[in-house]
C-alpha positions as CSV (number, residue, x, y, z in Angstrom):
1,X,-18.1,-16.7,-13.8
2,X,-19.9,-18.8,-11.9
3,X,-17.9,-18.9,-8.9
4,X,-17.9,-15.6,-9.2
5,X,-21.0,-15.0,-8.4
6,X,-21.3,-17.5,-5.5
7,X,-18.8,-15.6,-4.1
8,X,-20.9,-12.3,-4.3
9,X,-24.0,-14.2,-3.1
10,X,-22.4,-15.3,-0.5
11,X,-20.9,-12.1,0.7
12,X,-24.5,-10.6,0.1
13,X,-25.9,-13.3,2.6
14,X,-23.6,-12.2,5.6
15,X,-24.4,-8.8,4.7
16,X,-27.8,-9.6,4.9
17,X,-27.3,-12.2,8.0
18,X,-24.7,-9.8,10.2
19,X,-26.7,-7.8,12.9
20,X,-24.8,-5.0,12.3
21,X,-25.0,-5.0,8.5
22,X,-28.7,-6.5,8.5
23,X,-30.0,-3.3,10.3
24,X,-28.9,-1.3,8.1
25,X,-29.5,-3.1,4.8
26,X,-33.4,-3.3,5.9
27,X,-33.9,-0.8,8.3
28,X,-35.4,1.3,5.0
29,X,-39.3,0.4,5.1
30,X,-39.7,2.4,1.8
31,X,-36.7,0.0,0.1
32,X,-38.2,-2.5,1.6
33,X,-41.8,-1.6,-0.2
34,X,-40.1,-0.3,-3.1
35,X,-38.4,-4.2,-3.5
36,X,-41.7,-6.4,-2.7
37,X,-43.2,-4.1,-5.5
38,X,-40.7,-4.6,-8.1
39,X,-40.5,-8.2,-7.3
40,X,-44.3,-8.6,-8.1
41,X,-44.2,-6.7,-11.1
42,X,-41.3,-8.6,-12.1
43,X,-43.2,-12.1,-11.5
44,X,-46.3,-10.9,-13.0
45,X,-43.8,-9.7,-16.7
46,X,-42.5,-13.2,-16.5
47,X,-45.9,-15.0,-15.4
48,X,-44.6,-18.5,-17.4
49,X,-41.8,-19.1,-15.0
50,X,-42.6,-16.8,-11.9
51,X,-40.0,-18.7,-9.5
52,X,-37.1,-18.9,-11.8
53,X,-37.3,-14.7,-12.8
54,X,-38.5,-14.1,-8.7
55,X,-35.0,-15.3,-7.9
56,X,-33.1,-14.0,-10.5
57,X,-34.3,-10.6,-9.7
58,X,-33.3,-11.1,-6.2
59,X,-30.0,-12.5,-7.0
60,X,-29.0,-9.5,-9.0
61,X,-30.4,-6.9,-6.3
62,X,-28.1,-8.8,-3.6
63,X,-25.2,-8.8,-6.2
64,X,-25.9,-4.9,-6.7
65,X,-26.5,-4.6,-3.1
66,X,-23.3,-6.1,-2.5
67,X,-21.1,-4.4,-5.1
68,X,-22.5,-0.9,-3.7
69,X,-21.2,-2.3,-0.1
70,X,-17.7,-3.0,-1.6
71,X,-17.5,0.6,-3.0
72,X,-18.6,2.1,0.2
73,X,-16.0,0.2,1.9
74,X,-13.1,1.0,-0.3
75,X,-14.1,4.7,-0.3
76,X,-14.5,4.6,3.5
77,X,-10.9,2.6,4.2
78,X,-9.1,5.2,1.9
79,X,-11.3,8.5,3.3
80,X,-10.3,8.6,6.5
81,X,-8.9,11.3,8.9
82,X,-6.3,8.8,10.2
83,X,-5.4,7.8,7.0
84,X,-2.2,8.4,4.6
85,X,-3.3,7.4,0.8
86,X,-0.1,7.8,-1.8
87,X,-0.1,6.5,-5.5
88,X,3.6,6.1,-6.6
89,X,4.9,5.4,-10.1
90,X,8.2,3.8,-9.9
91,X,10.4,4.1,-12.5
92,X,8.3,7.2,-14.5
93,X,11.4,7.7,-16.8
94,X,11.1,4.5,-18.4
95,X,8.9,2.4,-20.6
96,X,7.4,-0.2,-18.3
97,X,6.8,1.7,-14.9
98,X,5.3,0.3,-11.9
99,X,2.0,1.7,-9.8
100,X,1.3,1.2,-5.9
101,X,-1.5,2.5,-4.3
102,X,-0.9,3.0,-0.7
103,X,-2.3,3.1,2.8
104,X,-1.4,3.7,6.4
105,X,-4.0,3.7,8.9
106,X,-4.1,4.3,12.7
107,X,-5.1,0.9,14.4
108,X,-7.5,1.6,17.7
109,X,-7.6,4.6,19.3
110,X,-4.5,6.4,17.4
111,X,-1.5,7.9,19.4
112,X,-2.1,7.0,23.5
113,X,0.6,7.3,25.9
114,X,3.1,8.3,22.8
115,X,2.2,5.4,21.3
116,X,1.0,4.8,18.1
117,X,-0.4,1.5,16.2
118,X,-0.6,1.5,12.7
119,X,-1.4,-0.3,9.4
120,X,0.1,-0.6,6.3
121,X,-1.0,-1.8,3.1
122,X,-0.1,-1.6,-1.0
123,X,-0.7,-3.2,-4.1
124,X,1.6,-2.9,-6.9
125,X,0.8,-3.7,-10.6
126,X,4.0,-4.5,-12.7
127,X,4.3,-6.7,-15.7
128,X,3.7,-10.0,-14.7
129,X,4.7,-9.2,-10.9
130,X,1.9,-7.9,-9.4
131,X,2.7,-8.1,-5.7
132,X,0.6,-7.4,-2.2
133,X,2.3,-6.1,0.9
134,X,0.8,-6.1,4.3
135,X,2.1,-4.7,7.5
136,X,1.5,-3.7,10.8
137,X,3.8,-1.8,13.1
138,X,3.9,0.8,16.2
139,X,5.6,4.0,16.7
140,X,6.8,6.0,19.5
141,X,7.0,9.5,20.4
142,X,9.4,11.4,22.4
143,X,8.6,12.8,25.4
144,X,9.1,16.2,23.7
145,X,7.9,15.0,20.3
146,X,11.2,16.0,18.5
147,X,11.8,12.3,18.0
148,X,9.7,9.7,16.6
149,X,11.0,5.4,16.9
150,X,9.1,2.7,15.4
151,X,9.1,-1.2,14.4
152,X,7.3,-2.8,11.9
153,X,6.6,-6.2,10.5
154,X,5.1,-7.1,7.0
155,X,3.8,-9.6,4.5
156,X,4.8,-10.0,0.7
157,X,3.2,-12.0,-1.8
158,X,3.7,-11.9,-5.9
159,X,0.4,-12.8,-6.8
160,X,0.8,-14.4,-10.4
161,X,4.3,-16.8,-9.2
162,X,3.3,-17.1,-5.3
163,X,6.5,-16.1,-4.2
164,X,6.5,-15.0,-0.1
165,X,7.9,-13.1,2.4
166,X,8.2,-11.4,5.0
167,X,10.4,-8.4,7.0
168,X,10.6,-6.9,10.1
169,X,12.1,-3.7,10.3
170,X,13.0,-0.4,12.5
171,X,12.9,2.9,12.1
172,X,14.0,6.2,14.0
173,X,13.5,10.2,13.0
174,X,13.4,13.2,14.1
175,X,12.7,16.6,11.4
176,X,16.3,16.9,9.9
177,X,17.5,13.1,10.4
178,X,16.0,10.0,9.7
179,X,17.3,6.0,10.2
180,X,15.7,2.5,8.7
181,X,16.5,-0.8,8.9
182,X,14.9,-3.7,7.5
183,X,15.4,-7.7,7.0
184,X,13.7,-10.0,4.6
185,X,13.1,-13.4,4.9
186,X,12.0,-15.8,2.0
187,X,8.9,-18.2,3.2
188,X,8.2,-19.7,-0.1
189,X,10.2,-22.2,-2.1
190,X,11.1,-22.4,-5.9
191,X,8.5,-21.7,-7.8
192,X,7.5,-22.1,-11.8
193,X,8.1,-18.5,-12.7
194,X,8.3,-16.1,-15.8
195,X,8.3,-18.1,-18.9
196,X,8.6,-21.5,-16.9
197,X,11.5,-20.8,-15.1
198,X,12.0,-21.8,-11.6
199,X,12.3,-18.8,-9.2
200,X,12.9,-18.0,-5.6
201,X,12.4,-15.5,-3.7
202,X,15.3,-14.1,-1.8
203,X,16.0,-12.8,1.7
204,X,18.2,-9.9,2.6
205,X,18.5,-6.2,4.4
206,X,18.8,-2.7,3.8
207,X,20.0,-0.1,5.7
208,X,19.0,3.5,4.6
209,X,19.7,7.2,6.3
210,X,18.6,10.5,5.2
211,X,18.4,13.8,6.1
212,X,17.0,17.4,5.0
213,X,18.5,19.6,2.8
214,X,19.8,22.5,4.6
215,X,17.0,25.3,4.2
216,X,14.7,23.1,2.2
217,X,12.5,21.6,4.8
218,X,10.9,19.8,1.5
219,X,13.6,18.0,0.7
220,X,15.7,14.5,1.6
221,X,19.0,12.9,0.8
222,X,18.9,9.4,1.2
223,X,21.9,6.9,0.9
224,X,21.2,3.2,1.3
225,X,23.2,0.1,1.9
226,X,21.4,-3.6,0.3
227,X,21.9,-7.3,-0.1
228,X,19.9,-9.9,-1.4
229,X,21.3,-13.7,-0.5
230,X,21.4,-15.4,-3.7
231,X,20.1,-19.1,-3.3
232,X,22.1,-20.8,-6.0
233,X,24.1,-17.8,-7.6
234,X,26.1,-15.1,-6.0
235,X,24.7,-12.3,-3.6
236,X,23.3,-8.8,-5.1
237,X,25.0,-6.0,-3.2
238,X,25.2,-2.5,-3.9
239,X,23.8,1.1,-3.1
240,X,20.7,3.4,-3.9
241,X,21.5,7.4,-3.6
242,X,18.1,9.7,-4.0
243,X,17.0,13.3,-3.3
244,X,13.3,13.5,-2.6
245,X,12.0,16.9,-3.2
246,X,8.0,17.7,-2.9
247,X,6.8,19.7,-6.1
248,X,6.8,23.7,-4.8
249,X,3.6,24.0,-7.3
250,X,2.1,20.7,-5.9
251,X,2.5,20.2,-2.3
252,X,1.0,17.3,-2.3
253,X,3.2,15.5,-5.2
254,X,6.8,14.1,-4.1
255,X,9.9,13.4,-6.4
256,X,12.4,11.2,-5.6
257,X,15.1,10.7,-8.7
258,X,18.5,8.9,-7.6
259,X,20.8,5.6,-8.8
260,X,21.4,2.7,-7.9
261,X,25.0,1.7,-7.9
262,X,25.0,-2.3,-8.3
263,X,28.5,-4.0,-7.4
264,X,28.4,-6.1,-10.2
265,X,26.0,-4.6,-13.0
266,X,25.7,-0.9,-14.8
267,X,24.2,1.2,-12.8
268,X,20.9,1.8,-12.9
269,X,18.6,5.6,-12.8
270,X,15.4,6.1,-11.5
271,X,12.7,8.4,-11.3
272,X,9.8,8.2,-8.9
273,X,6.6,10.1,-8.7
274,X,4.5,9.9,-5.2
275,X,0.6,11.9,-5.1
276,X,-0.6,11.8,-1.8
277,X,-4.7,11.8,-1.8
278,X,-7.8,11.8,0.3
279,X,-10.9,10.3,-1.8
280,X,-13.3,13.2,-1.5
281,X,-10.6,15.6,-0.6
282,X,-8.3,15.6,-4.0
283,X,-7.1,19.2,-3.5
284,X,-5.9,18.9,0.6
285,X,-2.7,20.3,1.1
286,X,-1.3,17.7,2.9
287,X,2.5,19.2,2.7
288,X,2.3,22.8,3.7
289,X,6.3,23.3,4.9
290,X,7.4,26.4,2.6
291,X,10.4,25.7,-0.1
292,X,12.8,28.0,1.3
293,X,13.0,27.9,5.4
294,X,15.3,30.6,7.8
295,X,16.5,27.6,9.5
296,X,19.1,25.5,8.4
297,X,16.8,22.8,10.1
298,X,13.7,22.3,10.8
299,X,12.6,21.8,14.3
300,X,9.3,20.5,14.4
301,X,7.0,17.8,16.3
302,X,6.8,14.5,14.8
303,X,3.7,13.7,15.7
304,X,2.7,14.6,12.5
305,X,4.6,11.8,10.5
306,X,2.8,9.4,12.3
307,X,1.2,8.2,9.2
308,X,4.5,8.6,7.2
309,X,4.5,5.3,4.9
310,X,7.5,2.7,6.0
311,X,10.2,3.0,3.7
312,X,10.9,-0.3,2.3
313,X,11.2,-2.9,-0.6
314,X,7.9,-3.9,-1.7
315,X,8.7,-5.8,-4.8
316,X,10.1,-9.5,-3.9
317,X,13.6,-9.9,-5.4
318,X,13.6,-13.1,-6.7
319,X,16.4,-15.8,-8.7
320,X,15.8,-17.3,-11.9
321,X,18.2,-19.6,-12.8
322,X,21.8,-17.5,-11.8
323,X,20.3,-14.0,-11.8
324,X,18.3,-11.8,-9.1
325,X,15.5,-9.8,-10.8
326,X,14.3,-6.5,-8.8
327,X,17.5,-5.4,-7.3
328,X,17.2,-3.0,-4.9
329,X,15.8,0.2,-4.6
């Protein structure tokens, strides 16, 4: 606890000390009265020790002062025009799902020239496998918009084991058709793992295309090709088919169900959940396409998918012993 709160102190100091924070933090005269006030009252209550309560006071202001800077913050990085926010369950047909809250962000001054910088980040709470992801990538538009390219790199870390890594990846799409592409590389060694096991995290790729559903502009085939690279034991290969379909009564809620067809192990079913959100905006229809289109195809500019979260493995697919854990999705 105690480092805690040097931690907060000290975050509360460069708040205080930053020129662009400190004129804002005391900028308020009336706070500023308001706080030399309280802080006399408060040494006058505790007249036996007026030093030791003086500080104490101030110490909890800052710590309150700083805990109201962190919530700003968050609410400001996730309520954003140039932001794409998603919470995904994975796995909402069985007992232990996993959560990921999402973002993607525009990086600078958003699409110039047709291009477009971006960055993505997520943290997902499973069991015992609680894992960051951090990327950064750029995107290009078509001179007519119809098409939209992209590459990406990111940064994996399992928080509880310290298992690494990283990926690159590539991406093209247009309305009806889409392509990925994406290679990971372990940067950690073995590590003590779950239950005192030694683990390792594995490299490997996937290669995934989709398209629309003819007429149903809200919905996606996907059928994807993957292989982790097994450091002692054998390699996990096999297949993920999915339909992603976005609720007609909730636009802004996506279901993907599909299976994952393992060459070596029973085959495994899935069910995923995806709400897209903007903090103070909960009810923005964010996926207005209608259910049921004339076209067979939709035709539209890409521009809009800008902020389309990377499709990717976020979980690190790791060895224990002989076995991979996490196959892919």
């Amino acid at each position: 606890m105690e480092h805690k709160y040097k931690v907060l102190m000290l975050i509360g100091a460069f708040v205080c000390t930053n020129p662009a924070s400190a004129s804002s933090f005391l900028q308020d005269t009336d706070y500023l009265k308001q706080l030399s006030a309280e802080v006399a009252k408060n040494a006058a209550e505790n007249s036996a020790n007026p030093e030791s309560s003086t500080v104490s006071f101030l110490k909890n202001e800052v710590l309150q002062k700083t805990y109201r800077s962190f919530e700003t913050g968050f609410s400001n990085m996730f309520d954003s025009a140039d932001a794409n926010n998603e919470l995904t369950i994975e796995g909402a047909d069985s007992s232990k799902p996993s959560f990921t809250l999402s973002t993607v962000r525009a990086l600078g001054d958003g699409l110039s020239d047709g291009q477009f910088n971006f960055f993505q980040g997520s943290f997902m709470a499973k069991k015992n496998r609680d894992t960051v992801n951090l990327g950064i990538g750029r995107r290009f538009l078509s001179d007519d918009e119809s098409w939209m390219y992209g590459v990406n790199a990111f940064y994996d870390y399992e928080i509880k084991y310290g298992h690494q890594r990283a990926s690159i990846g590539g991406e093209m799409k247009n309305a009806a058709f889409e392509v990925t592409a994406n290679k990971y590389v372990a940067i950690s060694g073995w590590q003590k793992g779950l239950n005192g096991t030694q683990e390792h995290a594995l490299g490997g790729y996937e290669i995934e295309i989709g398209g629309q559903v003819p007429y149903i502009p809200t919905a996606r085939i996907f059928a994807k090709s993957w292989q982790w690279d097994g450091k002692k034991g054998a390699d996990t290969k096999g297949k993920t088919y999915s339909l992603q379909l976005a609720a007609p009564v909730m636009p802004n809620m996506m279901l993907e169900a599909g299976r994952k067809d393992l060459d070596n192990a029973k085959d495994i079913d899935f069910v995923n959940v995806t709400y897209k959100f903007k903090l103070g905006e909960i009810d923005k229809v964010i996926n207005d396409a209608p259910f049921i289109s004339d076209e067979a195809f939709a035709s539209t500019s890409m521009k809009a998918h800008l902020l389309d979260k990377v499709r990717r493995k976020n979980q690190i697919v790791v060895e224990s012993g002989f076995s991979n854990s996490a196959g892919g999705v």
